[in-house]
CSV table of C-alpha atoms and ligand atoms in Angstrom, one decimal:
chain,number,residue,atom,x,y,z
A,28,MET,CA,-46.6,34.5,-34.5
A,29,LYS,CA,-47.1,34.3,-38.2
A,30,GLU,CA,-49.5,31.7,-39.7
A,31,ILE,CA,-46.6,29.9,-41.5
A,32,THR,CA,-44.8,29.4,-38.2
A,33,LYS,CA,-47.9,28.2,-36.4
A,34,ASN,CA,-48.6,25.8,-39.3
A,35,ILE,CA,-45.3,24.1,-39.0
A,36,LEU,CA,-45.8,23.6,-35.3
A,37,ALA,CA,-49.4,22.4,-35.7
A,38,LYS,CA,-48.9,20.3,-38.9
A,39,GLU,CA,-45.4,19.0,-38.6
A,40,TYR,CA,-45.0,18.7,-34.9
A,41,ASN,CA,-48.7,18.0,-34.1
A,42,ILE,CA,-48.9,20.6,-31.4
A,43,GLU,CA,-52.4,21.6,-30.4
A,44,ASP,CA,-53.4,25.2,-31.1
A,45,ILE,CA,-54.3,25.8,-27.5
A,46,ILE,CA,-50.7,25.0,-26.5
A,47,ILE,CA,-49.2,27.2,-29.2
A,48,ASP,CA,-51.4,30.1,-28.1
A,49,TYR,CA,-50.6,29.5,-24.4
A,50,VAL,CA,-46.9,29.5,-24.9
A,51,ASN,CA,-47.0,32.6,-27.2
A,52,GLU,CA,-49.0,34.5,-24.7
A,53,LYS,CA,-46.6,33.6,-21.9
A,54,GLU,CA,-43.6,34.6,-24.0
A,55,LYS,CA,-45.0,38.1,-24.4
A,56,LEU,CA,-45.0,38.4,-20.6
A,57,ILE,CA,-41.3,37.8,-20.3
A,58,VAL,CA,-39.7,39.6,-23.2
A,59,ASN,CA,-39.0,42.6,-21.0
A,60,LYS,CA,-36.7,40.3,-19.0
A,61,PHE,CA,-34.8,39.3,-22.2
A,62,LYS,CA,-33.4,42.9,-22.3
A,63,GLU,CA,-31.6,42.4,-19.0
A,64,ILE,CA,-30.1,39.1,-20.3
A,65,ASP,CA,-29.0,40.8,-23.5
A,66,GLU,CA,-27.3,43.5,-21.5
A,67,ILE,CA,-25.1,41.0,-19.7
A,68,LYS,CA,-24.5,39.1,-22.9
A,69,GLU,CA,-23.2,42.2,-24.6
A,70,TYR,CA,-20.7,43.0,-21.8
A,71,ASN,CA,-19.5,39.4,-21.7
A,72,GLN,CA,-19.0,39.2,-25.4
A,73,TYR,CA,-16.8,42.3,-25.3
A,74,LYS,CA,-14.9,40.8,-22.3
A,75,VAL,CA,-14.2,37.5,-24.2
A,76,ILE,CA,-13.1,39.2,-27.4
A,77,LYS,CA,-10.7,41.5,-25.5
A,78,ALA,CA,-9.1,38.6,-23.8
A,79,MET,CA,-8.5,37.0,-27.2
A,80,GLN,CA,-7.0,40.2,-28.6
A,81,ASP,CA,-4.9,40.9,-25.5
A,82,ASN,CA,-3.4,37.4,-25.7
A,83,ARG,CA,-2.8,37.8,-29.5
A,84,LEU,CA,-4.9,34.8,-30.5
A,85,SER,CA,-3.6,33.8,-33.9
A,86,SER,CA,-4.7,31.5,-36.7
A,87,THR,CA,-1.6,29.5,-36.2
A,88,ASP,CA,-2.6,28.8,-32.6
A,89,PHE,CA,-5.0,26.2,-34.1
A,90,TYR,CA,-2.2,23.9,-35.3
A,91,TRP,CA,-1.3,21.2,-33.0
A,92,THR,CA,1.5,18.9,-32.1
A,93,THR,CA,1.8,15.2,-31.2
A,94,GLY,CA,3.3,13.0,-28.4
A,95,TYR,CA,4.0,14.9,-25.2
A,96,GLY,CA,2.5,18.1,-26.6
A,97,TYR,CA,5.5,20.2,-25.7
A,98,GLY,CA,5.2,23.6,-27.3
A,99,ASP,CA,1.5,23.2,-28.1
A,100,ILE,CA,1.1,26.9,-28.5
A,101,GLY,CA,-2.7,26.6,-28.9
A,102,ARG,CA,-3.0,25.0,-25.5
A,103,GLU,CA,-0.9,27.7,-23.9
A,104,LYS,CA,-3.0,30.4,-25.6
A,105,VAL,CA,-6.3,28.8,-24.6
A,106,GLU,CA,-5.1,28.7,-21.0
A,107,SER,CA,-3.9,32.3,-20.9
A,108,ILE,CA,-7.2,33.5,-22.5
A,109,TYR,CA,-9.2,31.6,-19.9
A,110,ALA,CA,-7.1,33.2,-17.2
A,111,SER,CA,-7.8,36.7,-18.7
A,112,VAL,CA,-11.6,36.1,-19.1
A,113,PHE,CA,-11.8,34.9,-15.5
A,114,ASN,CA,-9.5,37.6,-14.2
A,115,ALA,CA,-7.3,35.0,-12.6
A,116,GLU,CA,-3.5,34.4,-12.5
A,117,ASP,CA,-3.5,31.1,-14.3
A,118,ALA,CA,-5.7,28.5,-15.9
A,119,LEU,CA,-5.7,24.8,-16.7
A,120,VAL,CA,-8.0,24.0,-19.7
A,121,ARG,CA,-7.8,20.6,-21.2
A,122,PRO,CA,-9.8,18.3,-23.4
A,123,THR,CA,-8.5,15.4,-21.4
A,124,ILE,CA,-10.2,16.6,-18.3
A,125,ALA,CA,-13.2,14.2,-18.7
A,126,SER,CA,-15.9,16.2,-17.1
A,127,GLY,CA,-16.8,18.9,-14.5
A,128,THR,CA,-16.6,16.3,-11.8
A,129,HIS,CA,-13.1,15.4,-13.0
A,130,ALA,CA,-12.0,19.1,-13.0
A,131,ILE,CA,-13.3,19.6,-9.4
A,132,THR,CA,-11.8,16.3,-8.3
A,133,LEU,CA,-8.4,17.4,-9.6
A,134,THR,CA,-8.8,20.7,-7.8
A,135,LEU,CA,-9.7,19.1,-4.5
A,136,SER,CA,-7.1,16.3,-4.6
A,137,GLY,CA,-4.4,18.5,-6.0
A,138,ILE,CA,-4.6,20.9,-3.1
A,139,LEU,CA,-5.8,19.0,-0.1
A,140,ARG,CA,-3.4,16.8,1.9
A,141,PRO,CA,-4.0,14.2,4.7
A,142,GLY,CA,-5.3,15.9,7.8
A,143,ASP,CA,-6.6,18.9,5.9
A,144,GLU,CA,-10.1,19.9,6.5
A,145,LEU,CA,-12.6,20.7,3.7
A,146,ILE,CA,-15.8,22.5,4.5
A,147,ALA,CA,-18.7,22.6,2.0
A,148,ILE,CA,-20.6,25.7,3.0
A,149,SER,CA,-23.5,25.6,0.5
A,150,GLY,CA,-25.0,22.3,1.8
A,151,ALA,CA,-24.5,18.9,0.2
A,152,PRO,CA,-22.4,19.2,-3.0
A,153,TYR,CA,-23.5,17.9,-6.4
A,154,ASP,CA,-24.3,14.1,-6.3
A,155,THR,CA,-21.1,13.0,-8.1
A,156,LEU,CA,-18.9,15.0,-5.7
A,157,GLN,CA,-20.4,13.3,-2.7
A,158,LYS,CA,-18.9,10.1,-4.1
A,159,VAL,CA,-15.6,11.9,-4.7
A,160,ILE,CA,-15.4,13.2,-1.2
A,161,GLY,CA,-16.5,9.8,0.2
A,162,VAL,CA,-19.7,10.6,2.0
A,163,LYS,CA,-21.8,8.5,-0.4
A,164,GLY,CA,-21.1,5.2,-2.2
A,165,ASN,CA,-18.0,3.2,-1.6
A,166,SER,CA,-15.7,3.8,-4.5
A,167,PRO,CA,-12.0,3.5,-3.6
A,168,GLY,CA,-9.8,6.6,-3.8
A,169,THR,CA,-12.0,9.1,-2.1
A,170,LEU,CA,-10.7,12.2,-0.3
A,171,VAL,CA,-11.8,10.8,3.0
A,172,GLU,CA,-9.8,7.6,2.2
A,173,PHE,CA,-6.8,9.9,1.8
A,174,GLY,CA,-7.3,11.3,5.2
A,175,VAL,CA,-9.1,14.6,4.3
A,176,VAL,CA,-11.6,15.6,7.0
A,177,TYR,CA,-14.9,16.7,5.6
A,178,LYS,CA,-17.6,18.9,7.0
A,179,GLU,CA,-20.8,20.3,5.5
A,180,ILE,CA,-22.8,23.3,6.5
A,181,PRO,CA,-26.4,23.5,5.2
A,182,LEU,CA,-27.8,26.6,3.8
A,183,ILE,CA,-30.4,28.4,5.9
A,184,ASP,CA,-33.3,29.8,3.8
A,185,ASN,CA,-31.1,29.4,0.8
A,186,ARG,CA,-28.4,31.6,2.3
A,187,ILE,CA,-24.9,30.7,3.4
A,188,ASP,CA,-24.9,30.4,7.2
A,189,LEU,CA,-21.9,32.6,7.7
A,190,GLU,CA,-22.1,32.6,11.5
A,191,THR,CA,-21.7,28.8,11.6
A,192,VAL,CA,-19.1,28.9,8.9
A,193,ARG,CA,-16.9,31.2,11.0
A,194,LYS,CA,-17.4,29.0,14.0
A,195,THR,CA,-16.5,25.9,12.1
A,196,ILE,CA,-13.3,27.1,10.5
A,197,SER,CA,-10.3,25.9,12.5
A,198,SER,CA,-6.6,25.9,12.1
A,199,GLN,CA,-7.2,22.5,10.3
A,200,THR,CA,-9.3,24.1,7.6
A,201,ARG,CA,-7.5,24.2,4.4
A,202,MET,CA,-10.4,24.8,2.0
A,203,VAL,CA,-13.9,26.1,1.9
A,204,MET,CA,-16.0,24.9,-1.1
A,205,ILE,CA,-19.0,26.8,-2.5
A,206,GLN,CA,-21.3,25.5,-5.1
A,207,ARG,CA,-22.8,28.2,-7.2
A,208,SER,CA,-25.4,26.3,-9.1
A,209,THR,CA,-28.4,24.5,-7.7
A,210,GLY,CA,-27.3,21.0,-8.7
A,211,TYR,CA,-30.1,18.5,-8.1
A,212,SER,CA,-31.6,20.5,-5.3
A,213,ASP,CA,-34.6,22.8,-4.8
A,214,ARG,CA,-32.6,25.9,-4.1
A,215,ARG,CA,-31.8,28.7,-6.5
A,216,ALA,CA,-28.2,29.3,-7.5
A,217,LEU,CA,-26.0,31.5,-5.3
A,218,THR,CA,-25.4,34.9,-6.9
A,219,ILE,CA,-22.0,36.5,-7.3
A,220,GLU,CA,-23.0,39.0,-4.7
A,221,GLU,CA,-23.7,36.3,-2.2
A,222,ILE,CA,-20.5,34.5,-3.0
A,223,GLU,CA,-18.6,37.8,-2.6
A,224,GLU,CA,-20.1,38.4,0.8
A,225,ALA,CA,-19.2,34.9,2.0
A,226,ILE,CA,-15.6,35.2,0.7
A,227,LYS,CA,-15.2,38.6,2.4
A,228,SER,CA,-16.5,37.3,5.6
A,229,ILE,CA,-14.3,34.2,5.6
A,230,LYS,CA,-11.1,36.0,4.5
A,231,GLU,CA,-11.7,38.7,7.2
A,232,TYR,CA,-11.7,35.9,9.8
A,233,ASN,CA,-9.0,33.7,8.3
A,234,ASN,CA,-7.0,34.8,5.3
A,235,GLU,CA,-5.3,31.5,4.9
A,236,VAL,CA,-8.3,29.4,3.9
A,237,ILE,CA,-8.5,28.6,0.2
A,238,ILE,CA,-11.9,29.4,-1.3
A,239,MET,CA,-12.9,27.0,-4.1
A,240,VAL,CA,-16.0,27.6,-6.2
A,241,ASP,CA,-17.8,24.9,-8.2
A,242,ASN,CA,-18.7,27.2,-11.1
A,243,CYS,CA,-20.5,24.6,-13.2
A,244,TYR,CA,-23.4,26.2,-15.2
A,245,GLY,CA,-22.6,29.7,-13.8
A,246,GLU,CA,-20.2,31.1,-16.5
A,247,PHE,CA,-21.4,34.3,-18.2
A,248,ILE,CA,-24.7,34.5,-16.3
A,249,GLU,CA,-23.5,37.7,-14.6
A,250,ASN,CA,-20.9,40.3,-15.5
A,251,MET,CA,-18.5,38.9,-13.0
A,252,GLU,CA,-17.3,35.4,-12.1
A,253,PRO,CA,-16.3,34.1,-8.6
A,254,THR,CA,-12.6,34.8,-9.3
A,255,ASP,CA,-13.6,38.5,-9.8
A,256,VAL,CA,-14.8,38.6,-6.2
A,257,GLY,CA,-12.0,36.8,-4.4
A,258,ALA,CA,-12.4,33.1,-5.1
A,259,ASP,CA,-8.9,31.5,-5.1
A,260,ILE,CA,-9.7,28.7,-7.5
A,261,ILE,CA,-12.8,27.7,-9.5
A,262,ALA,CA,-13.6,24.8,-11.8
A,263,GLY,CA,-16.1,23.8,-14.4
A,264,SER,CA,-17.0,21.8,-17.5
A,265,LEU,CA,-16.4,22.7,-21.1
A,266,ILE,CA,-19.5,20.9,-22.2
A,267,LYS,CA,-21.5,23.3,-20.2
A,268,ASN,CA,-21.6,27.1,-20.6
A,269,PRO,CA,-18.0,28.1,-21.5
A,270,GLY,CA,-17.7,25.6,-24.3
A,271,GLY,CA,-20.4,27.4,-26.1
A,272,GLY,CA,-21.8,24.1,-27.5
A,273,LEU,CA,-18.7,23.6,-29.6
A,274,ALA,CA,-16.0,22.3,-27.2
A,275,LEU,CA,-15.8,18.5,-27.8
A,276,SER,CA,-14.9,17.7,-24.3
A,277,GLY,CA,-12.9,19.0,-21.3
A,278,GLY,CA,-12.8,21.0,-18.1
A,279,TYR,CA,-11.2,24.1,-16.8
A,280,VAL,CA,-9.6,25.2,-13.5
A,281,VAL,CA,-8.7,28.9,-13.0
A,282,GLY,CA,-7.3,30.7,-10.1
A,283,LYS,CA,-4.1,31.5,-8.2
A,284,GLU,CA,-0.9,30.4,-10.0
A,285,GLU,CA,0.4,28.4,-7.1
A,286,LEU,CA,-2.9,26.5,-6.8
A,287,VAL,CA,-3.3,25.9,-10.5
A,288,GLU,CA,0.2,24.4,-10.5
A,289,ARG,CA,-0.8,21.9,-7.8
A,290,VAL,CA,-3.8,20.9,-9.8
A,291,ALA,CA,-1.8,20.6,-13.0
A,292,ASN,CA,0.7,18.4,-11.1
A,293,ARG,CA,-2.2,16.1,-10.2
A,294,LEU,CA,-3.5,16.0,-13.8
A,295,THR,CA,-0.1,15.2,-15.2
A,296,ALA,CA,2.8,14.7,-12.8
A,297,PRO,CA,4.9,16.7,-10.3
A,298,GLY,CA,7.5,18.3,-12.5
A,299,LEU,CA,5.5,18.1,-15.6
A,300,GLY,CA,2.5,20.3,-14.6
A,301,LYS,CA,1.0,22.4,-17.4
A,302,ASP,CA,4.0,21.9,-19.8
A,303,CYS,CA,2.7,18.8,-21.5
A,304,GLY,CA,-0.6,17.2,-22.6
A,305,LEU,CA,-1.9,17.0,-26.1
A,306,THR,CA,-4.9,19.0,-27.2
A,307,PHE,CA,-5.7,16.7,-30.1
A,308,GLY,CA,-6.5,19.7,-32.3
A,309,THR,CA,-9.3,20.9,-30.1
A,310,SER,CA,-8.0,24.4,-29.5
A,311,ARG,CA,-9.9,26.0,-32.3
A,312,THR,CA,-13.3,24.7,-31.2
A,313,THR,CA,-12.5,25.4,-27.6
A,314,MET,CA,-11.8,29.0,-28.5
A,315,GLN,CA,-14.7,29.4,-30.9
A,316,GLY,CA,-16.9,27.9,-28.3
A,317,LEU,CA,-15.7,30.4,-25.7
A,318,PHE,CA,-16.3,33.2,-28.2
A,319,LEU,CA,-19.9,32.1,-28.7
A,320,ALA,CA,-20.5,31.3,-25.0
A,321,PRO,CA,-21.9,34.6,-23.9
A,322,HIS,CA,-24.5,34.5,-26.7
A,323,ILE,CA,-25.3,30.8,-26.2
A,324,VAL,CA,-25.8,31.3,-22.5
A,325,SER,CA,-28.2,34.2,-23.1
A,326,GLU,CA,-30.3,32.0,-25.4
A,327,ALA,CA,-30.4,29.2,-22.8
A,328,LEU,CA,-31.4,31.7,-20.1
A,329,LYS,CA,-34.3,33.0,-22.2
A,330,GLY,CA,-35.4,29.4,-22.7
A,331,ALA,CA,-35.2,28.8,-18.9
A,332,LEU,CA,-37.4,31.8,-18.3
A,333,LEU,CA,-39.9,30.5,-20.8
A,334,VAL,CA,-40.0,27.1,-19.0
A,335,ALA,CA,-40.4,28.9,-15.7
A,336,LYS,CA,-43.3,31.2,-16.9
A,337,THR,CA,-45.2,28.5,-18.7
A,338,TYR,CA,-45.0,26.0,-15.9
A,339,LYS,CA,-45.5,28.4,-13.0
A,340,ASP,CA,-48.7,29.8,-14.5
A,341,LEU,CA,-50.0,26.2,-14.6
A,342,GLY,CA,-49.5,26.1,-10.8
A,343,PHE,CA,-46.1,24.4,-10.5
A,344,LYS,CA,-43.4,25.6,-8.2
A,345,VAL,CA,-40.4,26.8,-10.2
A,346,VAL,CA,-36.8,27.3,-9.0
A,347,PRO,CA,-35.6,29.9,-9.7
A,348,ASP,CA,-38.8,31.9,-9.7
A,349,ILE,CA,-39.5,34.4,-12.5
A,350,ASP,CA,-38.2,37.4,-10.6
A,351,ASP,CA,-35.3,35.7,-8.8
A,352,LYS,CA,-31.8,36.8,-9.9
A,353,ARG,CA,-30.3,34.0,-11.9
A,354,SER,CA,-26.8,32.7,-11.4
A,355,ASP,CA,-27.0,29.5,-13.4
A,356,ILE,CA,-28.8,28.2,-16.5
A,357,ILE,CA,-30.9,25.6,-14.7
A,358,GLN,CA,-34.6,25.8,-14.4
A,359,GLY,CA,-36.1,23.4,-11.9
A,360,VAL,CA,-39.8,22.6,-12.1
A,361,GLU,CA,-41.5,20.7,-9.2
A,362,LEU,CA,-43.7,18.3,-11.1
A,363,LEU,CA,-44.7,16.2,-8.1
A,364,LEU,CA,-45.3,13.0,-10.1
A,365,PRO,CA,-42.8,10.6,-11.6
A,366,GLU,CA,-44.9,10.3,-14.8
A,367,ARG,CA,-44.6,14.0,-15.4
A,368,VAL,CA,-40.8,14.0,-15.0
A,369,SER,CA,-40.7,11.1,-17.4
A,370,GLU,CA,-43.0,12.8,-20.0
A,371,PHE,CA,-41.2,16.1,-19.7
A,372,CYS,CA,-37.8,14.5,-20.4
A,373,LYS,CA,-39.2,12.4,-23.2
A,374,ALA,CA,-40.5,15.6,-24.8
A,375,ILE,CA,-37.2,17.4,-24.6
A,376,GLN,CA,-35.5,14.4,-26.2
A,377,ALA,CA,-38.2,14.4,-28.9
A,378,ALA,CA,-37.5,18.1,-29.5
A,379,SER,CA,-33.8,17.4,-30.1
A,380,ALA,CA,-32.2,17.7,-33.5
A,381,VAL,CA,-30.0,14.6,-32.8
A,382,ASP,CA,-31.4,11.3,-31.5
A,383,SER,CA,-35.0,12.7,-31.5
A,384,TYR,CA,-36.4,9.2,-32.0
A,385,VAL,CA,-34.8,7.8,-28.8
A,386,ILE,CA,-37.0,7.4,-25.7
A,387,PRO,CA,-35.1,8.1,-22.5
A,388,GLU,CA,-35.6,5.9,-19.4
A,389,ALA,CA,-34.6,6.3,-15.8
A,390,TRP,CA,-31.4,4.3,-15.1
A,391,ASP,CA,-28.7,3.9,-12.5
A,392,MET,CA,-26.2,6.4,-13.8
A,393,PRO,CA,-22.6,6.1,-12.6
A,394,GLY,CA,-21.9,8.6,-9.9
A,395,TYR,CA,-25.6,9.2,-8.9
A,396,GLU,CA,-27.5,7.6,-6.0
A,397,ASP,CA,-31.0,7.6,-7.3
A,398,LYS,CA,-32.2,6.5,-10.7
A,399,VAL,CA,-31.9,9.5,-13.1
A,400,ILE,CA,-33.8,10.1,-16.4
A,401,MET,CA,-31.9,12.2,-18.9
A,402,ALA,CA,-32.9,13.8,-22.1
A,403,ALA,CA,-29.9,14.7,-24.1
A,404,GLY,CA,-30.0,14.7,-27.9
A,405,GLY,CA,-27.0,16.9,-28.3
A,406,PHE,CA,-24.4,17.3,-31.1
A,407,ILE,CA,-21.9,16.7,-28.3
A,408,GLU,CA,-22.8,13.7,-26.1
A,409,GLY,CA,-23.9,14.7,-22.7
A,410,SER,CA,-23.5,18.4,-23.4
A,411,SER,CA,-25.9,20.2,-21.1
A,412,ILE,CA,-25.5,23.6,-22.6
A,413,GLU,CA,-27.5,22.0,-25.4
A,414,LEU,CA,-31.2,21.5,-24.9
A,415,SER,CA,-31.5,19.0,-22.2
A,416,ALA,CA,-33.4,17.9,-19.2
A,417,ASP,CA,-33.0,15.5,-16.4
A,418,GLY,CA,-34.5,14.4,-13.1
A,419,PRO,CA,-33.5,12.2,-10.3
A,420,MET,CA,-36.4,9.8,-9.6
A,421,ARG,CA,-37.0,11.0,-6.1
A,422,ASP,CA,-39.7,13.0,-4.2
A,423,PRO,CA,-40.8,15.8,-5.0
A,424,TYR,CA,-40.0,14.9,-8.6
A,425,TYR,CA,-38.2,17.9,-10.0
A,426,ALA,CA,-37.4,18.1,-13.6
A,427,TYR,CA,-34.3,20.1,-14.3
A,428,TYR,CA,-34.2,21.9,-17.6
A,429,GLN,CA,-31.2,23.5,-19.0
A,430,GLY,CA,-29.4,24.7,-22.2
A,431,GLY,CA,-30.5,25.2,-25.7
A,432,LEU,CA,-28.1,26.6,-28.3
A,433,THR,CA,-30.9,28.8,-29.8
A,434,TYR,CA,-34.0,30.2,-28.0
A,435,GLU,CA,-36.2,28.8,-30.8
A,436,HIS,CA,-35.0,25.3,-29.9
A,437,CYS,CA,-35.8,26.0,-26.2
A,438,LYS,CA,-39.3,27.1,-27.2
A,439,LEU,CA,-39.8,24.0,-29.3
A,440,GLY,CA,-38.9,22.0,-26.2
A,441,VAL,CA,-41.4,23.9,-24.1
A,442,LEU,CA,-44.1,23.4,-26.7
A,443,ILE,CA,-43.6,19.7,-27.1
A,444,SER,CA,-43.4,19.1,-23.3
A,445,LEU,CA,-46.6,21.0,-22.6
A,446,ASN,CA,-48.3,19.3,-25.6
A,447,ASN,CA,-47.4,15.8,-24.4
A,448,LEU,CA,-48.3,16.4,-20.8
A,449,TYR,CA,-51.6,17.9,-22.0
A,450,LYS,CA,-52.5,15.0,-24.3
A,451,LYS,CA,-51.7,12.5,-21.4
A,452,SER,CA,-54.0,14.6,-19.1
A,453,LEU,CA,-51.0,15.2,-16.8
A,454,ILE,CA,-51.7,19.0,-16.9
A,455,SER,CA,-54.8,21.0,-17.7
A,456,LEU,CA,-54.9,24.4,-19.2
B,524,PLP,C1,-22.6,19.4,-13.8
B,524,PLP,C2,-22.1,19.7,-12.5
B,524,PLP,C3,-21.0,19.1,-11.9
B,524,PLP,C4,-20.3,17.9,-12.6
B,524,PLP,O1,-20.1,18.1,-13.9
B,524,PLP,P1,-20.1,16.8,-14.8
B,524,PLP,O2,-19.5,17.4,-16.1
B,524,PLP,O3,-21.5,16.4,-15.0
B,524,PLP,O4,-19.2,15.8,-14.2
B,524,PLP,C5,-20.6,19.5,-10.7
B,524,PLP,N1,-21.2,20.5,-10.0
B,524,PLP,C6,-22.3,21.1,-10.5
B,524,PLP,C7,-23.0,22.2,-9.7
B,524,PLP,C8,-22.8,20.7,-11.8
B,524,PLP,O5,-23.9,21.3,-12.3
């Protein structure tokens, strides 16, 4: 690192020399891994551009209409481009899908009917989805309230327990749900290869079961997506990976045409489906974000590796581990003390370009059972493809780090977090 760069960190950000040297030294040990990340980025960039060209994305697609949004050409283009990128028959991509939870909820409730059985085969789903299904909390309108039967099969040693899955599937089973990303757990993400193996095994046994994948945080981490390996329908958030930091809001659902139609009918109304719904002029940023997404995801992944390396070498357990194959952008660090989680998140907030002066505190976030502390100083509110960190306040006190639109921003987050923990004697070098 050049003296001028070191100086701005030391003088303007008050980072101790010992921390700067430590992080630079660890960075040197992981740059070889950056090459693998760049290789995947390059492929995914070509894939996205080809989808835009094949669908004849045009400058006039960025105009928008009003009212019902009939003939919103941009919306239709966005959806066909998503379908191409994900190698699926159809897609629903809307700024009015409020979040990833909403996209997944639409998928589940659009497809499942009373008496149908849903089996989650990657253990307990993401916190908010447990409330959607109706196994936690008591919000009205859950799937269980609608008469959906829910079963859950835990992972064994972080692997899908295919034997139990096959034994559990019955004629009642309409859908099997797989969560690719770690969520708030201490497991690593499931790789595309593992997802493929599970899908093959299930389909071999029962070809009627619909395989749904919660793809949040997984987009563009690998060369393939779950729909490339047989998933019938997948869903995710536009303010995570595929929005590339630019999408203002939204969610996507891609998969089999007949299933996407059901989901669209839940979003709008039976008979209306995908044919209406205003985009409010968001098509351009949605597309530019998708164009940037492979690059942005690679920057975030490099940042996650730096977090893993710097904290692991201080003695903390990190998930995924340095050499694990990654399938999401999340980096978990087992910090063991609530004060460390809190300082870590405060540091990430302090490293933000937006709202850097705000001090995050643990609070009862809607949809979550434990208090959660969140650091999110994004250009887009709550956007976790931007530099962010969070941690539910529960044992063993994991901090989950994710995002960063540029690697340098990620590095600044790492530097400030280590510096603050060091100054408060919560770590020693
Ligand atoms: C983020 C996330 C969700 C929910 O997305 P929100 O946009 O936060 O509602 C669901 N599942 C997983 C695995 C996630 O990471």
